Tab-separated table of C-alpha atoms in Angstrom:
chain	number	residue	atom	x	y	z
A	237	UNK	CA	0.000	0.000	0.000
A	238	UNK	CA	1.197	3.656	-0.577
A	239	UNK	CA	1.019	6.445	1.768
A	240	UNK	CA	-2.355	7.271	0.408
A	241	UNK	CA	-3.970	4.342	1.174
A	242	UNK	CA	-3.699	3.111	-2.493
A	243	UNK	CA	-2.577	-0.624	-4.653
A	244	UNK	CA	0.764	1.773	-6.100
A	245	UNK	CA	2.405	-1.851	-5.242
A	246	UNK	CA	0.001	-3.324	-7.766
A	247	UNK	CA	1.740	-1.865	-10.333
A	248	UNK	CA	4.818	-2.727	-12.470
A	249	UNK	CA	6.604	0.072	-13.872
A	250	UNK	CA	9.472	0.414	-15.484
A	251	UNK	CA	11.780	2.436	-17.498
A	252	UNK	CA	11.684	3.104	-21.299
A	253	UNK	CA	13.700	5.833	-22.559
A	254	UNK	CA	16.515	7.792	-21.440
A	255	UNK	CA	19.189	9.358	-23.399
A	256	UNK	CA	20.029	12.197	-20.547
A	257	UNK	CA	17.975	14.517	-22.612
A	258	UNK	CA	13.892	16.301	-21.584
A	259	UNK	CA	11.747	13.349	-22.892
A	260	UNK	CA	8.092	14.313	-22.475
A	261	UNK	CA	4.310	14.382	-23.337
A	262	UNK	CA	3.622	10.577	-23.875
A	263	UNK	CA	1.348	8.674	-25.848
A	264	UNK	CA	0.464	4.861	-26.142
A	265	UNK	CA	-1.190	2.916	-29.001
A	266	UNK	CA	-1.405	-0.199	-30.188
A	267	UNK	CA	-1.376	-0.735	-34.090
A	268	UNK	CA	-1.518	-3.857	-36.083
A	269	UNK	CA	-0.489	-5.752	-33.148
A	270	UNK	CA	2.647	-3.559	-32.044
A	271	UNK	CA	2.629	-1.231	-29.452
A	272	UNK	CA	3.796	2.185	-30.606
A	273	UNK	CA	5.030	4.924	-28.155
A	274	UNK	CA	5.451	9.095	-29.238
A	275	UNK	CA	6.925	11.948	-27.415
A	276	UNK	CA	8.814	14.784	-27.257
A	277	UNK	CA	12.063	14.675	-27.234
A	278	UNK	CA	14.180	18.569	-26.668
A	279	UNK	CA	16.976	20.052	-24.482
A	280	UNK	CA	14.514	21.163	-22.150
A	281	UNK	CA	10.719	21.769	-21.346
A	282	UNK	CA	10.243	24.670	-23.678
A	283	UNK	CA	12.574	26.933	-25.024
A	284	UNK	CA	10.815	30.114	-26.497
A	285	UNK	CA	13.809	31.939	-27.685
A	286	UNK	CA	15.369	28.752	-29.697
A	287	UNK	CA	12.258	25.990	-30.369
A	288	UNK	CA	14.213	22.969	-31.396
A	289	UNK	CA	11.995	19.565	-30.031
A	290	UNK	CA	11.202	16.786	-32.244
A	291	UNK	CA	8.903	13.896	-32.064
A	292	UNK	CA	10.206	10.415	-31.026
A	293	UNK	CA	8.669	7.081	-31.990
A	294	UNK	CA	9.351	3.931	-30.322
A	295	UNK	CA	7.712	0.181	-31.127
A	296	UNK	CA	7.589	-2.819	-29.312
A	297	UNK	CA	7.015	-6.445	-30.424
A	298	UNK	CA	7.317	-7.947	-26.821
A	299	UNK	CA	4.623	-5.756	-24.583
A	300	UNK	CA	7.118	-3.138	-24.259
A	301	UNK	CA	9.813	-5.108	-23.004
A	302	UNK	CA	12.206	-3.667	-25.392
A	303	UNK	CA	11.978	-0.855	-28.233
A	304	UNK	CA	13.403	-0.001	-30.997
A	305	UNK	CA	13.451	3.869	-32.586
A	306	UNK	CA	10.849	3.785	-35.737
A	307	UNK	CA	10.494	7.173	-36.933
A	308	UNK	CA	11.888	10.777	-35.747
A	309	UNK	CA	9.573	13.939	-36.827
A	310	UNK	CA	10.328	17.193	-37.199
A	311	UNK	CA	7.840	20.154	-37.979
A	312	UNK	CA	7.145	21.708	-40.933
A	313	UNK	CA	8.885	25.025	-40.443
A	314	UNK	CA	11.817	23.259	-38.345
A	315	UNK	CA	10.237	24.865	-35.216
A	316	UNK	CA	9.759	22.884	-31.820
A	317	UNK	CA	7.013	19.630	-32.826
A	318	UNK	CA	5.778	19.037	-29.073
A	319	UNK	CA	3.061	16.940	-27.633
A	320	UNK	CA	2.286	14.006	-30.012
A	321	UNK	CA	-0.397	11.954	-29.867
A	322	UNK	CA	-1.524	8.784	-31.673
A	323	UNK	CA	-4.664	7.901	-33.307
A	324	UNK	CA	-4.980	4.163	-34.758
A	325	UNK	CA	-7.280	3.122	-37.403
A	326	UNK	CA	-7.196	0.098	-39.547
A	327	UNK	CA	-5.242	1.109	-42.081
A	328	UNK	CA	-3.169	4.122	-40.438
A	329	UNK	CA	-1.528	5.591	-37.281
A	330	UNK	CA	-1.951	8.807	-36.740
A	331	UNK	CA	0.545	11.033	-34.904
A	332	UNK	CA	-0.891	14.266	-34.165
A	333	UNK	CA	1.389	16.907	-32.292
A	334	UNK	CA	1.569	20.623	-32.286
A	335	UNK	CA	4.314	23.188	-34.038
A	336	UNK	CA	5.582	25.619	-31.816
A	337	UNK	CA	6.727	29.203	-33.383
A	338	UNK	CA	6.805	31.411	-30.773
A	339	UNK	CA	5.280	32.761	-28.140
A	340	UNK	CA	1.990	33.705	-29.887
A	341	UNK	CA	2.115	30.836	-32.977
A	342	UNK	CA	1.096	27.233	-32.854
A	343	UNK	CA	-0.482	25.186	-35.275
A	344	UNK	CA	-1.606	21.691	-35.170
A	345	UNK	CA	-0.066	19.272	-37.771
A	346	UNK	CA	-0.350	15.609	-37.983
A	347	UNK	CA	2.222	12.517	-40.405
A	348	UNK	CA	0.879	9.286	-40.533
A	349	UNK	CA	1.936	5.923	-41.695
A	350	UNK	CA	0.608	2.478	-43.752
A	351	UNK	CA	3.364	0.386	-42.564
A	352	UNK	CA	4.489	1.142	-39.396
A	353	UNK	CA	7.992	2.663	-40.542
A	354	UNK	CA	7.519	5.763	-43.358
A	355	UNK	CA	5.757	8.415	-41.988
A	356	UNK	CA	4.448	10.949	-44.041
A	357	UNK	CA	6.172	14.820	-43.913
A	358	UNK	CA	4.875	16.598	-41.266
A	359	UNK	CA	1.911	18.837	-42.450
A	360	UNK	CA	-0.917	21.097	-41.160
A	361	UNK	CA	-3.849	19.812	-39.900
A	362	UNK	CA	-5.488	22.563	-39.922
A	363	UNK	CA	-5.932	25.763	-42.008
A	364	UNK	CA	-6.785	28.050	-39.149
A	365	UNK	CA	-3.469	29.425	-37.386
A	366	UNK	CA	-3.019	28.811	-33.737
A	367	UNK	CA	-5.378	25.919	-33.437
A	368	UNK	CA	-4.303	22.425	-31.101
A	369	UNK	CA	-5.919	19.368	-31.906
A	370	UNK	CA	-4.845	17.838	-28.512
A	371	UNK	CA	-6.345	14.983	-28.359
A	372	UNK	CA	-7.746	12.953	-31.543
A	373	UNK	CA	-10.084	10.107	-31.758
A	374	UNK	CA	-10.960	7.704	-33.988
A	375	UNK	CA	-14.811	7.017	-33.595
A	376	UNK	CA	-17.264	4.404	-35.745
A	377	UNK	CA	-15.524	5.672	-38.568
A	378	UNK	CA	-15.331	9.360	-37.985
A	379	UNK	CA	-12.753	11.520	-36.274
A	380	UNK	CA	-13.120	13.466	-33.410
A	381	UNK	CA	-10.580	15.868	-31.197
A	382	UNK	CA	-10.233	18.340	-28.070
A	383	UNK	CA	-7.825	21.356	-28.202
A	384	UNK	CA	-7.765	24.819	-27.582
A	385	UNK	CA	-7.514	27.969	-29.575
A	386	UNK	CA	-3.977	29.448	-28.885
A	387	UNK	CA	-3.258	33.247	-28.133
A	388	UNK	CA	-0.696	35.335	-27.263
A	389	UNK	CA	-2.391	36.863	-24.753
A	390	UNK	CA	-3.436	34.039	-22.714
A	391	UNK	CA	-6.964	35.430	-21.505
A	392	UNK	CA	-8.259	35.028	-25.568
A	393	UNK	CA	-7.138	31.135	-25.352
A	394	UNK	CA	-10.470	28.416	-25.156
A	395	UNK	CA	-11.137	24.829	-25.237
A	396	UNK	CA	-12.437	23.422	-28.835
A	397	UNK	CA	-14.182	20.657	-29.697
A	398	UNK	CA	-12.741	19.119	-33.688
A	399	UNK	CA	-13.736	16.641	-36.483
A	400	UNK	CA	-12.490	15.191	-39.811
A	401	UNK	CA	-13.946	12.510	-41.829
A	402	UNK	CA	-10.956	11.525	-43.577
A	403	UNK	CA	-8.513	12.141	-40.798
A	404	UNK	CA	-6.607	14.334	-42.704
A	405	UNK	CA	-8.481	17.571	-43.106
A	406	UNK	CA	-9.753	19.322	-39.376
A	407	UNK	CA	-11.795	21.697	-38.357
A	408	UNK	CA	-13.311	22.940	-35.292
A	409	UNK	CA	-17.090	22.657	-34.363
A	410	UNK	CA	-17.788	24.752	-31.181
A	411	UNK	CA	-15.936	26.267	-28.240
A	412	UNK	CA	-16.040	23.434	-25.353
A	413	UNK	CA	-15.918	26.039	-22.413
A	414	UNK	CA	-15.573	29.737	-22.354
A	415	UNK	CA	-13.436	30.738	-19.979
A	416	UNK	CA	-9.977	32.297	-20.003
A	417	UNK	CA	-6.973	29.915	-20.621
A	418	UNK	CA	-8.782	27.004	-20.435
A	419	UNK	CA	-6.643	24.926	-23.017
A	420	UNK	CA	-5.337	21.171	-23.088
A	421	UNK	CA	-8.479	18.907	-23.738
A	422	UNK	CA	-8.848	15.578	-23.025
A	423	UNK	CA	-11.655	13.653	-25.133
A	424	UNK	CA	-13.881	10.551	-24.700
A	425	UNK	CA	-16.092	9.472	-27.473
A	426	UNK	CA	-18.741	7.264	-25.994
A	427	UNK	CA	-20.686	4.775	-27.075
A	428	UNK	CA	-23.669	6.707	-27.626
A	429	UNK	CA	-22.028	9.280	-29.568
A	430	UNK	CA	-21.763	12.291	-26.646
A	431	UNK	CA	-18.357	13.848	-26.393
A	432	UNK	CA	-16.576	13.996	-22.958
A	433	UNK	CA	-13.968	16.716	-22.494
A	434	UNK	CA	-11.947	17.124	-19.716
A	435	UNK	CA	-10.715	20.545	-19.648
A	436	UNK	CA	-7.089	22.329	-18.293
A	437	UNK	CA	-7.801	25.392	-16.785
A	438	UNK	CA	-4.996	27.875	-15.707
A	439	UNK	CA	-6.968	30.748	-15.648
A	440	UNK	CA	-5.772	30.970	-11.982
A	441	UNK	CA	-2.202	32.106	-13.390
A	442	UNK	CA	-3.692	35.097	-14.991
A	443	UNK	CA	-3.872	38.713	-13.056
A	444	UNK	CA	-6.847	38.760	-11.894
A	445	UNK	CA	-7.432	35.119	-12.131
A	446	UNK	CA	-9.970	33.606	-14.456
A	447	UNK	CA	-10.619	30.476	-12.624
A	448	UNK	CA	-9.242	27.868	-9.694
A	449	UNK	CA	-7.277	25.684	-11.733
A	450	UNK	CA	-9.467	22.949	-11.190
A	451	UNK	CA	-10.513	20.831	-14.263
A	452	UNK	CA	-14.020	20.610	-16.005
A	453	UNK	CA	-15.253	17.493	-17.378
A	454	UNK	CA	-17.597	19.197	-20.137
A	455	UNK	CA	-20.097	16.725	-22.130
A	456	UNK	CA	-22.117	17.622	-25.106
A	457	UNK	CA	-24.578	15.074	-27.490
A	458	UNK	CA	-24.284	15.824	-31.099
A	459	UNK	CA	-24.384	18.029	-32.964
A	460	UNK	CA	-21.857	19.131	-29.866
A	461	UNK	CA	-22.998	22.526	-29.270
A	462	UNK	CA	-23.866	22.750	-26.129
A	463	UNK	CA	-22.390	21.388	-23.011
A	464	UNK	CA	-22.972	20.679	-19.414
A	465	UNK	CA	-19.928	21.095	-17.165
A	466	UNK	CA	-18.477	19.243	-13.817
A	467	UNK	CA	-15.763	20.515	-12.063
A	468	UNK	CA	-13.495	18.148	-10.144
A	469	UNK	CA	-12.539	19.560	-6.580
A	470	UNK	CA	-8.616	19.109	-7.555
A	471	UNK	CA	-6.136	21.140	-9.059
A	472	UNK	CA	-4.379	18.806	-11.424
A	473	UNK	CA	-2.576	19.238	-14.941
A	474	UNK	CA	-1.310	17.460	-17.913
A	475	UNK	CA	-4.114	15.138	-18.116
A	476	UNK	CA	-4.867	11.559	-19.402
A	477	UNK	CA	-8.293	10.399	-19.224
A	478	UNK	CA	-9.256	6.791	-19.856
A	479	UNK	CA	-12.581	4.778	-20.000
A	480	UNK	CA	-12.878	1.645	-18.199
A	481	UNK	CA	-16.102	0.098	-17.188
A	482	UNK	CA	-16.829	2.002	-13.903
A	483	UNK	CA	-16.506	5.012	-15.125
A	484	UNK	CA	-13.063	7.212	-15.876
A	485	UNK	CA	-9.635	6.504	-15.190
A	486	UNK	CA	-7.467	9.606	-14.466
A	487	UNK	CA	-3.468	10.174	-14.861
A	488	UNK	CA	-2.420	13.541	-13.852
A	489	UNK	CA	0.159	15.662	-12.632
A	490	UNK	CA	-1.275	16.189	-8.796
A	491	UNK	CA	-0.755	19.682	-7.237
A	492	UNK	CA	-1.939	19.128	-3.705
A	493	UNK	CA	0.625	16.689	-2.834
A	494	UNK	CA	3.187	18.152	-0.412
A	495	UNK	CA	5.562	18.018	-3.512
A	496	UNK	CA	4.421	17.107	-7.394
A	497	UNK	CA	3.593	13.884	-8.602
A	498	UNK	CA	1.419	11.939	-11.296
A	499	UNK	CA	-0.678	10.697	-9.498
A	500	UNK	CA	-4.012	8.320	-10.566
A	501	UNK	CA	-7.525	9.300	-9.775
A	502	UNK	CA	-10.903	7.852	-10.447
A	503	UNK	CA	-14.164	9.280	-11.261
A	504	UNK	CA	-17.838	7.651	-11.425
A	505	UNK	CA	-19.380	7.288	-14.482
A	506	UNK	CA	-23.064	9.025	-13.391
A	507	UNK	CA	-20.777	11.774	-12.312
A	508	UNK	CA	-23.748	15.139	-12.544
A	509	UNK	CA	-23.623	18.390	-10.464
A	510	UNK	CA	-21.394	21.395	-10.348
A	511	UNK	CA	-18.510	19.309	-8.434
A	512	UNK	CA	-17.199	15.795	-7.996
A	513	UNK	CA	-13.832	15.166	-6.395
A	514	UNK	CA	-12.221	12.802	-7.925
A	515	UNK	CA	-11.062	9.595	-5.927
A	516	UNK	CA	-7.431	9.261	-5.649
A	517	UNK	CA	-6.009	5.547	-6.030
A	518	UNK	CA	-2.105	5.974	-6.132
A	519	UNK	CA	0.690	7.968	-6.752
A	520	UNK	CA	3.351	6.691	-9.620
A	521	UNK	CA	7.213	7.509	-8.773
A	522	UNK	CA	7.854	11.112	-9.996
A	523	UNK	CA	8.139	13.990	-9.557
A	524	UNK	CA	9.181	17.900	-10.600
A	525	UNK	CA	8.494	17.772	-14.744
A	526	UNK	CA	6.137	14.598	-15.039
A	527	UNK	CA	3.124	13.098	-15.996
A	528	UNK	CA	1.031	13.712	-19.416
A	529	UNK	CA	-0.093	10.081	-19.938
A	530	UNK	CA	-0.822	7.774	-23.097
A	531	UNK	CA	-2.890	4.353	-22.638
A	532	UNK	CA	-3.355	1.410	-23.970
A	533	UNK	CA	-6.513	-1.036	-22.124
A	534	UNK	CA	-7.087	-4.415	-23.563
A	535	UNK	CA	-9.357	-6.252	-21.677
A	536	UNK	CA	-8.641	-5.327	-17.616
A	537	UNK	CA	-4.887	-5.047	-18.205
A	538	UNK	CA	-3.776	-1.083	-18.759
A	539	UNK	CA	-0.234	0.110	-19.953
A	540	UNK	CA	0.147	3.594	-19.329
A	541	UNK	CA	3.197	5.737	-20.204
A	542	UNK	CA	4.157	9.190	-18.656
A	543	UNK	CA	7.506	11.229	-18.164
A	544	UNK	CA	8.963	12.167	-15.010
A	545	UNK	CA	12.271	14.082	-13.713
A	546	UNK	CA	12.424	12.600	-10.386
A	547	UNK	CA	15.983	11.140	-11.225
A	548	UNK	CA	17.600	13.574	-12.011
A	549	UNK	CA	16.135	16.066	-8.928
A	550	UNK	CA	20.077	16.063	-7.772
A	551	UNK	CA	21.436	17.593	-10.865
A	552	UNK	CA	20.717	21.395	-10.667
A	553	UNK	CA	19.937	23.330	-13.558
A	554	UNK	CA	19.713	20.420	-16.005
A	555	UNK	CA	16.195	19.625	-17.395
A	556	UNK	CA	16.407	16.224	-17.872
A	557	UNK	CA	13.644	13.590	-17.520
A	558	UNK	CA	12.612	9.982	-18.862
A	559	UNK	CA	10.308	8.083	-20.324
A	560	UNK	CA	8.019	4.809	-17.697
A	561	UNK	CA	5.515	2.571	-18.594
A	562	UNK	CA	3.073	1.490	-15.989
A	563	UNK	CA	1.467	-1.825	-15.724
A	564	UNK	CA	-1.689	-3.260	-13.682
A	565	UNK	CA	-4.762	-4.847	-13.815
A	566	UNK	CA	-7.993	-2.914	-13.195
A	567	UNK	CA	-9.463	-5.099	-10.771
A	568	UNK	CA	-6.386	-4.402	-8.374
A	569	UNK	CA	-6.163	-0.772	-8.485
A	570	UNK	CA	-9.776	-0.061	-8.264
A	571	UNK	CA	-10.018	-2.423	-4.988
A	572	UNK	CA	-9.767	0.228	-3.063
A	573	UNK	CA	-13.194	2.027	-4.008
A	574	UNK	CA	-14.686	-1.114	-2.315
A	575	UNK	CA	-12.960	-1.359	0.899
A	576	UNK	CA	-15.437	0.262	2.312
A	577	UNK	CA	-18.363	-1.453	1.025
């Protein structure tokens, strides 16, 4: 048991990729029956004076065992590529990142391949400037995404809701939530076709602040035009949000630990109301730069892969940080929402 009460010993984790470099902003897929793993890889977290990250891509043949290095993007104008994330179809994967120009310029762009190794240049995804499709889904055919409108001045930036029916052309459908800086969107497609969103806010960092920095979970039924919101009673960041059976698994880097972690959380299914505090189950080892998960469920069994730069706490001044996969079974992590019962 962890400190928090939680199964953290129920889970296997180990390391992926380190090569003493920032390695960051995961995600997971699985794609013609290899597991395929994106991030960012840079000299630091950002760097707005000299952009330079590119996107790494990693398979695995054994469960993620070992990997070998598949692909290495770069952006289109040879600006900092940040924040991939896969999308797997039958025929493709996806990798959908961001291309960061400056200060007040990012555009989303998206390569793909057909057999696992050439990936297509890097291109815009959409034709809008400083639009983020953050996080894509593939959905009974049809593609869906959550982002945010980007702006220099951070009070003009909102959460947007996306689609494409090929995959290749995007373009954005309504504003999720209206409220200053609320940006990186997490998305659910369900089963009955309504969208859920779970919304970044960090309208508290603005003067005078715009919000709490607690998430919303916003949900909307097509045409996806309006939407009902939930807060959770947390402040948490770089968010990964995954479905399972009881209702929503969430990764996230935790704030209201005495020091920063990703930390795992989960929230009911019926969830309604203004607030829901989401049920902490354990916290991963990490700390300082970390979380931003990707996932990959098949059956009860999740692998989930984050960054963290708790190794390298000691070395002062150097923004280093590495790539883990997590491993555990549902049933075991999730125990302890029934201890009480």
């Amino acid at each position: 048991m962890s400190e928090n009460g939680a199964r953290v010993d129920a889970v296997n984790i180990r390391k992926v990729f380190d090569n003493g470099r920032h390695n960051a902003f995961t995600s997971l897929a699985r794609w013609q029956g290899r597991l395929y793993l994106a991030f960012r890889t840079a000299e630091g977290h950002v760097t707005a004076s000299a952009p330079e990250g590119v996107v790494t891509l990693l398979a695995s043949d054994d469960d993620g065992g070992s990997w070998e290095h598949v692909a290495t993007l770069s952006g289109m104008y040879g600006m900092d590529l940040r924040d991939p994330k896969l999308v797997a179809t039958p025929d493709r994967l996806y990798v959908h990142a961001f291309e960061y120009q400056s200060p007040d310029r990012r555009d989303a762009m998206l390569s793909w391949t057909e057999d696992g190794r050439s990936f297509v240049p890097v291109r815009r995804a959409l034709e809008k400037e400083n639009y983020v499709v953050w996080w894509p889904v593939y959905h009974q055919g049809r593609f869906y995404g959550a982002g945010y409108r980007y702006h220099g001045n951070k009070r003009d930036i909102r959460s947007v809701f996306y689609t494409s029916e090929d995959g290749e052309a995007w373009r954005d459908v309504s504003v999720v939530y209206d409220v200053p800086w609320a940006n990186e969107s997490v998305l659910i497609m369900e089963g009955d076709d309504r969208a859920t969103v779970l919304v970044r806010n960090d309208g508290m960092r603005l003067d005078p602040p715009a919000s709490d920095g607690c998430p919303v979970l916003a949900r909307a039924d097509a045409p996806y035009q309006t939407w009902r919101y939930t807060k959770l009673g947390r402040r948490l960041t770089g968010l990964g949000l995954l479905k399972v059976e009881e209702g929503y698994f969430l990764a996230a880097r935790d704030h209201e630990q005495e020091e920063v972690r990703t930390a795992c959380f989960f929230i009911p299914a019926d969830v309604a109301g203004d607030e829901v505090q989401p049920r902490l189950l354990f916290t991963l080892p990490s700390g300082g730069d970390t979380s931003y998960a990707g996932f990959v469920k098949e059956g009860r069994r999740v692998l989930m892969s984050y960054y963290s730069s708790h190794e390298y706490a000691a070395l002062q001044g150097k923004k280093r940080s590495c790539i883990y996969l997590a491993e555990f079974n549902l049933d075991e992590v999730l125990a302890s929402l029934y201890a009480d019962s």
